PDB file of C-alpha atoms in Angstrom:
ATOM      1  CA  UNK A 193     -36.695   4.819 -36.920  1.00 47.00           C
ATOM      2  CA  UNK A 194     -34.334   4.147 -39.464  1.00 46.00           C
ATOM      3  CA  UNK A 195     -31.965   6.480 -37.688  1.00 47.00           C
ATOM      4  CA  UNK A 196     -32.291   4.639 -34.201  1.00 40.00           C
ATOM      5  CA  UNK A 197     -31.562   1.306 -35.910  1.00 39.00           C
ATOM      6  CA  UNK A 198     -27.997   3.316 -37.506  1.00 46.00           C
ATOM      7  CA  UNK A 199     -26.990   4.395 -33.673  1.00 40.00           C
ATOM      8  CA  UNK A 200     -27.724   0.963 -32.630  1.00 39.00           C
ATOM      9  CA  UNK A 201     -25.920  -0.635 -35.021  1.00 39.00           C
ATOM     10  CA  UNK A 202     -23.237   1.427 -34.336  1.00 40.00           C
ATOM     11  CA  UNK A 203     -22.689   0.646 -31.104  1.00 39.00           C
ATOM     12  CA  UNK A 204     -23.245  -2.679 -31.233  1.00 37.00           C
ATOM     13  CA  UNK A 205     -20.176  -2.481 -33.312  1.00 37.00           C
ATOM     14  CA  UNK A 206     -18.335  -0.068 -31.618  1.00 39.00           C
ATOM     15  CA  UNK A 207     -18.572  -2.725 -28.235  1.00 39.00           C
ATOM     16  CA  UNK A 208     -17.898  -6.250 -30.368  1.00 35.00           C
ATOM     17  CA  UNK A 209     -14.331  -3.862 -31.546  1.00 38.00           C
ATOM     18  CA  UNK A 210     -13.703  -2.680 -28.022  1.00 39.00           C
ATOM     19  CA  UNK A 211     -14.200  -6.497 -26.662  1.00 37.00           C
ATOM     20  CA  UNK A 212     -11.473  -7.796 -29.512  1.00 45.00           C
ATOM     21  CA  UNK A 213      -9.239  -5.171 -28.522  1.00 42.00           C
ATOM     22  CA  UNK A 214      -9.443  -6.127 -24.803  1.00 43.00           C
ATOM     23  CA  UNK A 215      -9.285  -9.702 -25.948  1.00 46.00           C
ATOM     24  CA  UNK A 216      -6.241  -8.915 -28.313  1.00 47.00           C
ATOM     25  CA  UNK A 217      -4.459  -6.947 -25.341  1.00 52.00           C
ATOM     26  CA  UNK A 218      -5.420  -9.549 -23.040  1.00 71.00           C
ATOM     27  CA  UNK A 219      -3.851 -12.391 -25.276  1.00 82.00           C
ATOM     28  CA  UNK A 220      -0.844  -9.947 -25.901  1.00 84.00           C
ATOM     29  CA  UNK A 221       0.073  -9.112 -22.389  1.00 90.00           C
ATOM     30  CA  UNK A 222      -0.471 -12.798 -21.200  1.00 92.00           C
ATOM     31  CA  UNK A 223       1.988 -14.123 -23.858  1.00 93.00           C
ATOM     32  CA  UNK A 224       4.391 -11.091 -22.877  1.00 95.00           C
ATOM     33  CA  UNK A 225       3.969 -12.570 -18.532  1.00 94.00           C
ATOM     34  CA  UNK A 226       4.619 -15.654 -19.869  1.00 94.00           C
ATOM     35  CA  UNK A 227       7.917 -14.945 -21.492  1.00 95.00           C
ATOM     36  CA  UNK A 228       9.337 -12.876 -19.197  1.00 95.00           C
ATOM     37  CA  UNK A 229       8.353 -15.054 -16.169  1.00 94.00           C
ATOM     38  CA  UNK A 230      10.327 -17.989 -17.979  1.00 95.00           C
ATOM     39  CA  UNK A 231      13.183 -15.719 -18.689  1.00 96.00           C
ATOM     40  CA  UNK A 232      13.500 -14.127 -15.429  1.00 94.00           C
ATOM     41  CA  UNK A 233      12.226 -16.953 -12.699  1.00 94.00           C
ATOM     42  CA  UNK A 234      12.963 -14.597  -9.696  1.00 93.00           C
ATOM     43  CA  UNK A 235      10.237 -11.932 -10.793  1.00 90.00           C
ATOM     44  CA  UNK A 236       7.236 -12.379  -9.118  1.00 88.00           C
ATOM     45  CA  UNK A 237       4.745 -10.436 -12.040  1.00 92.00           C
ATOM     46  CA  UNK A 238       1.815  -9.272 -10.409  1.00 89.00           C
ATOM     47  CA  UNK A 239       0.411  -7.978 -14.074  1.00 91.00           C
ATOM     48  CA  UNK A 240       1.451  -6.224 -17.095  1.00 95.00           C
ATOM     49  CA  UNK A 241      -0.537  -3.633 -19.144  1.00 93.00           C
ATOM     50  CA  UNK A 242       0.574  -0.852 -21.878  1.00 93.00           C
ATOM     51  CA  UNK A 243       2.623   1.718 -20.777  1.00 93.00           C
ATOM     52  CA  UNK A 244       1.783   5.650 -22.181  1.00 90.00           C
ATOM     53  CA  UNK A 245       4.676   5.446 -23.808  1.00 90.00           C
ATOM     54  CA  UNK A 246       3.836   3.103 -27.973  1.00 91.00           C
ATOM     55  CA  UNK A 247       5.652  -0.435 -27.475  1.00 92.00           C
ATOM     56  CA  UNK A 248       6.592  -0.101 -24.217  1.00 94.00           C
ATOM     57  CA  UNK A 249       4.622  -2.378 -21.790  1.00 96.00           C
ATOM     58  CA  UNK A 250       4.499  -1.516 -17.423  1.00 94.00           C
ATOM     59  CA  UNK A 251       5.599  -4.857 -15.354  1.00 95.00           C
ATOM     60  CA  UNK A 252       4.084  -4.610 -12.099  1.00 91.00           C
ATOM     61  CA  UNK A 253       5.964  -6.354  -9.173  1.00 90.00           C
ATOM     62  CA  UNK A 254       4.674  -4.934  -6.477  1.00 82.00           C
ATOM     63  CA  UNK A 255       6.889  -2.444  -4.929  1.00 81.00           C
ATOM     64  CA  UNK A 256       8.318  -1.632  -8.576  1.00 88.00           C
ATOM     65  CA  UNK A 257       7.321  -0.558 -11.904  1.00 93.00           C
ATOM     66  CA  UNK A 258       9.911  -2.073 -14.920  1.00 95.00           C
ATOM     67  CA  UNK A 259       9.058  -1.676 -18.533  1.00 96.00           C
ATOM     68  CA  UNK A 260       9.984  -3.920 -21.472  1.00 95.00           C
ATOM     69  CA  UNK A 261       9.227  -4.068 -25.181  1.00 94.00           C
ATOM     70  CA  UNK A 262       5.896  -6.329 -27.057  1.00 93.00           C
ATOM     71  CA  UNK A 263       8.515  -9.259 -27.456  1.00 94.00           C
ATOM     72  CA  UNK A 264       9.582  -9.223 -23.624  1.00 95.00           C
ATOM     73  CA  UNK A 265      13.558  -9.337 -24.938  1.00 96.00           C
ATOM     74  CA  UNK A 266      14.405  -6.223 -22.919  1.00 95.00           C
ATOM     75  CA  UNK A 267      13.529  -4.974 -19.431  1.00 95.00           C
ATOM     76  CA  UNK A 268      14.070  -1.140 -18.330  1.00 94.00           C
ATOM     77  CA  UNK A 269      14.506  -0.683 -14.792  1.00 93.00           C
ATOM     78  CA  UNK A 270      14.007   3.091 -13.568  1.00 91.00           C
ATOM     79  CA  UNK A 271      11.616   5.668 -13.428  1.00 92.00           C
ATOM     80  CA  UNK A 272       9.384   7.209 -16.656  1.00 92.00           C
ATOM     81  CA  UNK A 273       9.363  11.234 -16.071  1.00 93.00           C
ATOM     82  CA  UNK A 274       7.155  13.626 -17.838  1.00 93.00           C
ATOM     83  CA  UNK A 275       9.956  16.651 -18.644  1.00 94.00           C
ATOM     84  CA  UNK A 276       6.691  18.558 -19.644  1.00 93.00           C
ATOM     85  CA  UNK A 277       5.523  18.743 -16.475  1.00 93.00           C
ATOM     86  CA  UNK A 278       8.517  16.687 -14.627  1.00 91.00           C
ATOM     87  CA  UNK A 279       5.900  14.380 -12.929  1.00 88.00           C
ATOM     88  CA  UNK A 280       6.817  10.957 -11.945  1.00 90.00           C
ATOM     89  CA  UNK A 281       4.500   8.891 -13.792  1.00 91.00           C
ATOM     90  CA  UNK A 282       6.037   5.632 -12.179  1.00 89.00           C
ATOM     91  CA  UNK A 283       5.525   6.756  -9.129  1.00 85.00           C
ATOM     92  CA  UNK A 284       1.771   8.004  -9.458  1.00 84.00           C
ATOM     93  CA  UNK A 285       0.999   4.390 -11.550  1.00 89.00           C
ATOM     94  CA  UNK A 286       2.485   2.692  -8.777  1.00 85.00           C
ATOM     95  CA  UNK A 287       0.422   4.786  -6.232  1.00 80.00           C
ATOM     96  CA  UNK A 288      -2.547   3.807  -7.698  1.00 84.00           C
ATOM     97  CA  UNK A 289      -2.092   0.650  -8.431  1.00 86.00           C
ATOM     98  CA  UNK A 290      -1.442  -0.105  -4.732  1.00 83.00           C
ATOM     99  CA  UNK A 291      -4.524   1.501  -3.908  1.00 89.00           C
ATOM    100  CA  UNK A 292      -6.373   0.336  -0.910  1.00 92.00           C
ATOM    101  CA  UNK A 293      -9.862   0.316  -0.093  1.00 93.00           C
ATOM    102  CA  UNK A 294      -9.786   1.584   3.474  1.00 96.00           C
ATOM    103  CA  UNK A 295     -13.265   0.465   4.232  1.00 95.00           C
ATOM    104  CA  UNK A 296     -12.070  -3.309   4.291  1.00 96.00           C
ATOM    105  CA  UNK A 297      -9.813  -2.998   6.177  1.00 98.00           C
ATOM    106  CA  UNK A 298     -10.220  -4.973   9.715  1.00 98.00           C
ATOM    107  CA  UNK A 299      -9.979  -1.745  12.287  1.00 98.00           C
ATOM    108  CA  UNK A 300     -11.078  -3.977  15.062  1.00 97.00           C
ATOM    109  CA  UNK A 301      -7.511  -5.409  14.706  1.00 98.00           C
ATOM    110  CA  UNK A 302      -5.347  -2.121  15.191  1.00 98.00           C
ATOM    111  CA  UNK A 303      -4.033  -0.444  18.278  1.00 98.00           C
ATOM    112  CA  UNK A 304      -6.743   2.823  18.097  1.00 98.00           C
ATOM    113  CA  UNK A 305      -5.755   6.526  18.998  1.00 97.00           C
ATOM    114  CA  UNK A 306      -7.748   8.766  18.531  1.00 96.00           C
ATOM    115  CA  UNK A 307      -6.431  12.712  18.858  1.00 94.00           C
ATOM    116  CA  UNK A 308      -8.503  16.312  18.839  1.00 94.00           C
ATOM    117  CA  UNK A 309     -11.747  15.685  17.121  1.00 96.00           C
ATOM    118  CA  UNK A 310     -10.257  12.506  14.953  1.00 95.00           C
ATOM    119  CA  UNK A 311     -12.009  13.556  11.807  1.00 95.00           C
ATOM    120  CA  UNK A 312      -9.255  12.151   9.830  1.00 96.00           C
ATOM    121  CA  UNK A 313      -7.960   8.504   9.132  1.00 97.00           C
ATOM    122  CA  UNK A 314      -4.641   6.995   8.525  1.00 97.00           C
ATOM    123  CA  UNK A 315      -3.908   3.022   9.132  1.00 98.00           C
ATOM    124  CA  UNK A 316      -0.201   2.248   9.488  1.00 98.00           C
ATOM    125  CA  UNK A 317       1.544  -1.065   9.198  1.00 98.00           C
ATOM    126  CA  UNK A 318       4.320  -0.795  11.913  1.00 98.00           C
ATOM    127  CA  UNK A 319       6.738  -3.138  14.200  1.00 98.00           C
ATOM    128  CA  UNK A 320       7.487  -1.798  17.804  1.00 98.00           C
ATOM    129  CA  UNK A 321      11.136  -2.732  17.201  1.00 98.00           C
ATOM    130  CA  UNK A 322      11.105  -0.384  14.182  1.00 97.00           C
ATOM    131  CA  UNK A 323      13.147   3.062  14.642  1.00 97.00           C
ATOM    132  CA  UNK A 324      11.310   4.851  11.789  1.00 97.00           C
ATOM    133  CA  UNK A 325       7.959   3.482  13.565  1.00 97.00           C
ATOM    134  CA  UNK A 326       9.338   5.367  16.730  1.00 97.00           C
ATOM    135  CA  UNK A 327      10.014   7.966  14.577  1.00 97.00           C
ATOM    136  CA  UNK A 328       6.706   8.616  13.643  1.00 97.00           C
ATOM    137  CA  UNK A 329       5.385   8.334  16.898  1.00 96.00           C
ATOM    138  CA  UNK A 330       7.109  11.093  17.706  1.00 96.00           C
ATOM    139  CA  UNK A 331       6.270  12.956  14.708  1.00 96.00           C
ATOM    140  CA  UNK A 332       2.101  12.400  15.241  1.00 95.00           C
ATOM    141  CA  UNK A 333       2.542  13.888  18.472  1.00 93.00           C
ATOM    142  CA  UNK A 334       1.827  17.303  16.518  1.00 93.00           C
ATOM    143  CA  UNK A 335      -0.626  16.064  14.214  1.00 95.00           C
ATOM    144  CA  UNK A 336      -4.004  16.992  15.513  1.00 94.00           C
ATOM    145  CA  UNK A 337      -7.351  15.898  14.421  1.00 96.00           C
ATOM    146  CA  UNK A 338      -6.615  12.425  13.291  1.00 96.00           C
ATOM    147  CA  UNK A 339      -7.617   8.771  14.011  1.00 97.00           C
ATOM    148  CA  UNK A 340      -4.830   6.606  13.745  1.00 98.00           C
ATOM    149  CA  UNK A 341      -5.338   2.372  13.585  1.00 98.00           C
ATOM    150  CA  UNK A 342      -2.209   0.260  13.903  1.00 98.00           C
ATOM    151  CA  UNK A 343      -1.874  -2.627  12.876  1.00 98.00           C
ATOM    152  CA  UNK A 344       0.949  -4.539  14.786  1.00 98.00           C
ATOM    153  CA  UNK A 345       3.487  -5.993  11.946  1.00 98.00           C
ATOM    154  CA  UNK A 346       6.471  -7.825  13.866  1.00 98.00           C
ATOM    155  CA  UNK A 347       8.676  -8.423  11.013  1.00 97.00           C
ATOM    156  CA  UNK A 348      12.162  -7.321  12.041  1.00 97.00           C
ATOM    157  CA  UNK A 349      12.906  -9.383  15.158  1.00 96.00           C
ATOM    158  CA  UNK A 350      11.627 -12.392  17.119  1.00 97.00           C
ATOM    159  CA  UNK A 351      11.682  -9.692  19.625  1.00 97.00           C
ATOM    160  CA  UNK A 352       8.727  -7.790  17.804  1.00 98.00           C
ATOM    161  CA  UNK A 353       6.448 -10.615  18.036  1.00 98.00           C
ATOM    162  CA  UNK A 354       7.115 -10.336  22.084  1.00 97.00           C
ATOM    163  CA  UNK A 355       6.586  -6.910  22.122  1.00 98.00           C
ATOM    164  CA  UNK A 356       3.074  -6.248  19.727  1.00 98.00           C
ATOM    165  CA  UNK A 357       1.695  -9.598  22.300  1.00 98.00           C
ATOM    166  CA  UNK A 358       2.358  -7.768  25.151  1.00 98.00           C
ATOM    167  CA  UNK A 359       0.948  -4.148  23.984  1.00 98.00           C
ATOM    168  CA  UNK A 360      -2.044  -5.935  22.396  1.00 98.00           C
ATOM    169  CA  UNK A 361      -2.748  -7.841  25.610  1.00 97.00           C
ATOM    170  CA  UNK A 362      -2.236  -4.658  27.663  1.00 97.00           C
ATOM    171  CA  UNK A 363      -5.238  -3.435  29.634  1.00 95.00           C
ATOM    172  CA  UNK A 364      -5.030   0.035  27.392  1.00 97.00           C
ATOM    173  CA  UNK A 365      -3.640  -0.754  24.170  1.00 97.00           C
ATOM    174  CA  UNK A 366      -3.237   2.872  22.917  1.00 97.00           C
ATOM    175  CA  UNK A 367      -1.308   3.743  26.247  1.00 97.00           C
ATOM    176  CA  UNK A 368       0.973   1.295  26.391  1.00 98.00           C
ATOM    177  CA  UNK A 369       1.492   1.542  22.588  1.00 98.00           C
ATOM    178  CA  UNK A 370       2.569   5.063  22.966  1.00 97.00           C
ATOM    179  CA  UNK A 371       4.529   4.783  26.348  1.00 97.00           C
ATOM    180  CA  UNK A 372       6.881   1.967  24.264  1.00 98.00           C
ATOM    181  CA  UNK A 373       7.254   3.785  21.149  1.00 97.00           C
ATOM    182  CA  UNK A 374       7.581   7.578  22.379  1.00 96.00           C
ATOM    183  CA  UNK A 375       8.773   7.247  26.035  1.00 95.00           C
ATOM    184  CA  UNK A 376      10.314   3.485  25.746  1.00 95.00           C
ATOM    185  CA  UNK A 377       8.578   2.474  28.449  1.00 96.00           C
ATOM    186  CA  UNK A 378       8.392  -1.583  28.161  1.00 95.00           C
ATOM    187  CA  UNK A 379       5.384  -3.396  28.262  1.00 96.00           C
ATOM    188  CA  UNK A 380       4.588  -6.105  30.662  1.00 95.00           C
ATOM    189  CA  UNK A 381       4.773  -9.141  29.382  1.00 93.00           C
ATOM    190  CA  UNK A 382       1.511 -10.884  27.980  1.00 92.00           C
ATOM    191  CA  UNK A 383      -0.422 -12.941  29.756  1.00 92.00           C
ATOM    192  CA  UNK A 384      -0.017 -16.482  28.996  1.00 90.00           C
ATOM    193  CA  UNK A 385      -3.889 -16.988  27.910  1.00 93.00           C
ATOM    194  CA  UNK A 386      -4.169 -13.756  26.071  1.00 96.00           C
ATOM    195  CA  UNK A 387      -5.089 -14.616  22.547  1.00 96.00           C
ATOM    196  CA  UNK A 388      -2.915 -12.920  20.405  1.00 97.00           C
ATOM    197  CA  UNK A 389      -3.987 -14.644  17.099  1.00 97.00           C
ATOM    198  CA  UNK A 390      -4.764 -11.293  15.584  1.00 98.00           C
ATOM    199  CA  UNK A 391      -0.729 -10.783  15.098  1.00 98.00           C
ATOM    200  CA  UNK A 392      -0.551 -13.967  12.306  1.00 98.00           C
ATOM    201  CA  UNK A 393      -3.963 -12.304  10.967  1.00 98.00           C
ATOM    202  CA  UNK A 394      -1.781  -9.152  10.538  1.00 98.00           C
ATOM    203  CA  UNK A 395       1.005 -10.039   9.270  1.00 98.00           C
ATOM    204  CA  UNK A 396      -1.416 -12.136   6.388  1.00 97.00           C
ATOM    205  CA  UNK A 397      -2.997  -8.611   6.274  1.00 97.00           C
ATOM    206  CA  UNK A 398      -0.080  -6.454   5.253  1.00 95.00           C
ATOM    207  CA  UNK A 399       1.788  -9.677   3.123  1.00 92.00           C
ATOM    208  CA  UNK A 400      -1.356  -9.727   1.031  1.00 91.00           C
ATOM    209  CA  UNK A 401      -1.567  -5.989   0.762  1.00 91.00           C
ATOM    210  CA  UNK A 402       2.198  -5.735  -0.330  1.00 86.00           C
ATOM    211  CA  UNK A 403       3.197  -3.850   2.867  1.00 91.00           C
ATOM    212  CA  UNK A 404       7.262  -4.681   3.107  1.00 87.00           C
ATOM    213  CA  UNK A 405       8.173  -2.269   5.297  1.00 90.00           C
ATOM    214  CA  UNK A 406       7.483  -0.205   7.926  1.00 96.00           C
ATOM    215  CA  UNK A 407       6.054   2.038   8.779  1.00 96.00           C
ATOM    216  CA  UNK A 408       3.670   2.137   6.123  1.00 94.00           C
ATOM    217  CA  UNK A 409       0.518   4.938   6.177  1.00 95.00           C
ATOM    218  CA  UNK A 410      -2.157   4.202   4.403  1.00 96.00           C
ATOM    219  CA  UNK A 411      -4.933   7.498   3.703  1.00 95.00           C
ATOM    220  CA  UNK A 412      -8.290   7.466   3.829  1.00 96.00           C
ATOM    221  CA  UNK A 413      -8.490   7.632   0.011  1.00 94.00           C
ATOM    222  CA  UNK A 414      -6.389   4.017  -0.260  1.00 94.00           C
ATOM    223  CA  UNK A 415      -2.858   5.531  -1.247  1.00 91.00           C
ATOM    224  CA  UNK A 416      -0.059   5.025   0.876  1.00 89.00           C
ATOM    225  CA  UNK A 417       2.722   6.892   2.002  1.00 86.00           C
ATOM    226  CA  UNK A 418       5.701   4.588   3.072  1.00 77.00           C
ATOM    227  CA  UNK A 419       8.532   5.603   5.644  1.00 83.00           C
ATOM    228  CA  UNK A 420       8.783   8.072   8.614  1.00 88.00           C
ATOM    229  CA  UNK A 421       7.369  11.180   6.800  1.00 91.00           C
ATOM    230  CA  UNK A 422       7.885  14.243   8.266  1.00 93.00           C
ATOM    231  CA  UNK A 423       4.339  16.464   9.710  1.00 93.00           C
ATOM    232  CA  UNK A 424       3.990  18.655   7.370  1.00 94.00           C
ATOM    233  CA  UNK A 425       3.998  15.999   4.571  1.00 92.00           C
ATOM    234  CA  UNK A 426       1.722  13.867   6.394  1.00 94.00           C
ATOM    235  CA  UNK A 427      -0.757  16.888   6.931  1.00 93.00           C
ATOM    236  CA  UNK A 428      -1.002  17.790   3.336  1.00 93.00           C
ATOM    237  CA  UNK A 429      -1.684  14.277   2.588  1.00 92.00           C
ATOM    238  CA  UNK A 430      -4.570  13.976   4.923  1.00 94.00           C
ATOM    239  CA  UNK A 431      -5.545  17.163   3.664  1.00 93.00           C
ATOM    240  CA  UNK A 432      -5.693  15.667   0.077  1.00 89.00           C
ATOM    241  CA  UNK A 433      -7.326  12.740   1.134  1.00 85.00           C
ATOM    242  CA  UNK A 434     -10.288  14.223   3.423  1.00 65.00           C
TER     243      UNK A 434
END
């Protein structure tokens, strides 16, 4: 008995040290957002947490991984390599902290095509005006087996907004999707009482989900691969994700 009450004890203190640590980091890292947020106004600090490397702290802005000291008085801006293994260990942080959970995402509101058996998944953010978007298009042409959602994101011209109402109010989405972006075949023009609300919806979507640019893939498995990647990059990603 007495020896139950020890291992008890022991991790009732092992959990109150654990909570003041959190609490201590917590304190610590908020004072650290603070200062640096006064300092540097144009940041927009999404969090900050301890980097692998003692006294350094990680400043996530999004799109970018910067480090600084406890006291916030200096700010390193590049990457932090591993020459052990020579991994990027910005890059995979920054993967996974952009992680997103593909089962929330609203499918319903993406152009769907579905090629071969469509076993595997991939979501992409992309603009019809886009030439890296067309360029990927052309690319999935050769990748077989996969269902791919996209979400209409007219961000580069007033001209993208025309075009993503006029493919989503198309009587086959998918077709006239592809005929624009491989084959640059225009769409018809949307209807004027096709409701093409979903297109604000989207572009909330990817703003909140830190998409800023296109195209951007995101695998079944929540990472994301940004930019026109080439088919055999984008098969052993799928591959890795399935």
């Amino acid at each position: 008995m007495r020896n139950v009450m020890r291992i008890a004890a022991a991790a009732a203190l092992a959990a109150v040290v654990a909570l003041g640590c959190t609490a201590h980091a917590d304190q610590t890292t908020d004072k650290l957002k603070a200062t640096l947020q006064a300092r540097l106004p144009e940041l927009q600090i999404k969090g900050i947490s301890k980097a692998p490397i003692a006294g350094l702290y990680e400043v996530n802005l999004g799109t970018q991984l910067v480090y600084t000291d406890a006291s916030g008085d200096y700010v390193i801006a590049g990457d932090l390599v591993d020459t052990k293994t020579r991994s990027n260990l910005s890059e995979a942080r920054l993967s996974e902290i952009n992680k997103i959970d593909f089962a929330s995402l609203p499918l319903e509101r993406a152009v769907k095509v579905v090629k071969g058996n469509g076993s595997r998944r991939i979501a992409v953010f992309s603009d019809p005006n886009c030439p890296y978007c067309k360029q990927l298009e052309t690319t999935l042409k050769s990748v077989d087996n996969v269902t791919v959602y996209t979400f209409l994101y007219p961000v580069l011209t007033p001209d993208s907004m025309t075009k993503s109402k006029a493919i989503w109010c198309s009587a086959d989405r998918a077709k006239t999707w592809e005929a624009w972006m491989v084959d640059r075949h225009p769409p018809a023009s949307a209807p004027a009482n096709c409701d093409t609300s979903v297109l604000q919806k989207n572009l909330a979507l990817g703003q909140g989900l830190n998409v800023t640019g296109t195209p951007t893939i995101i695998l079944s498995d929540g990472r994301r691969l940004p930019g026109a990647v080439s088919a055999d990059e984008l098969n052993e990603a799928l591959a890795s994700a399935h």
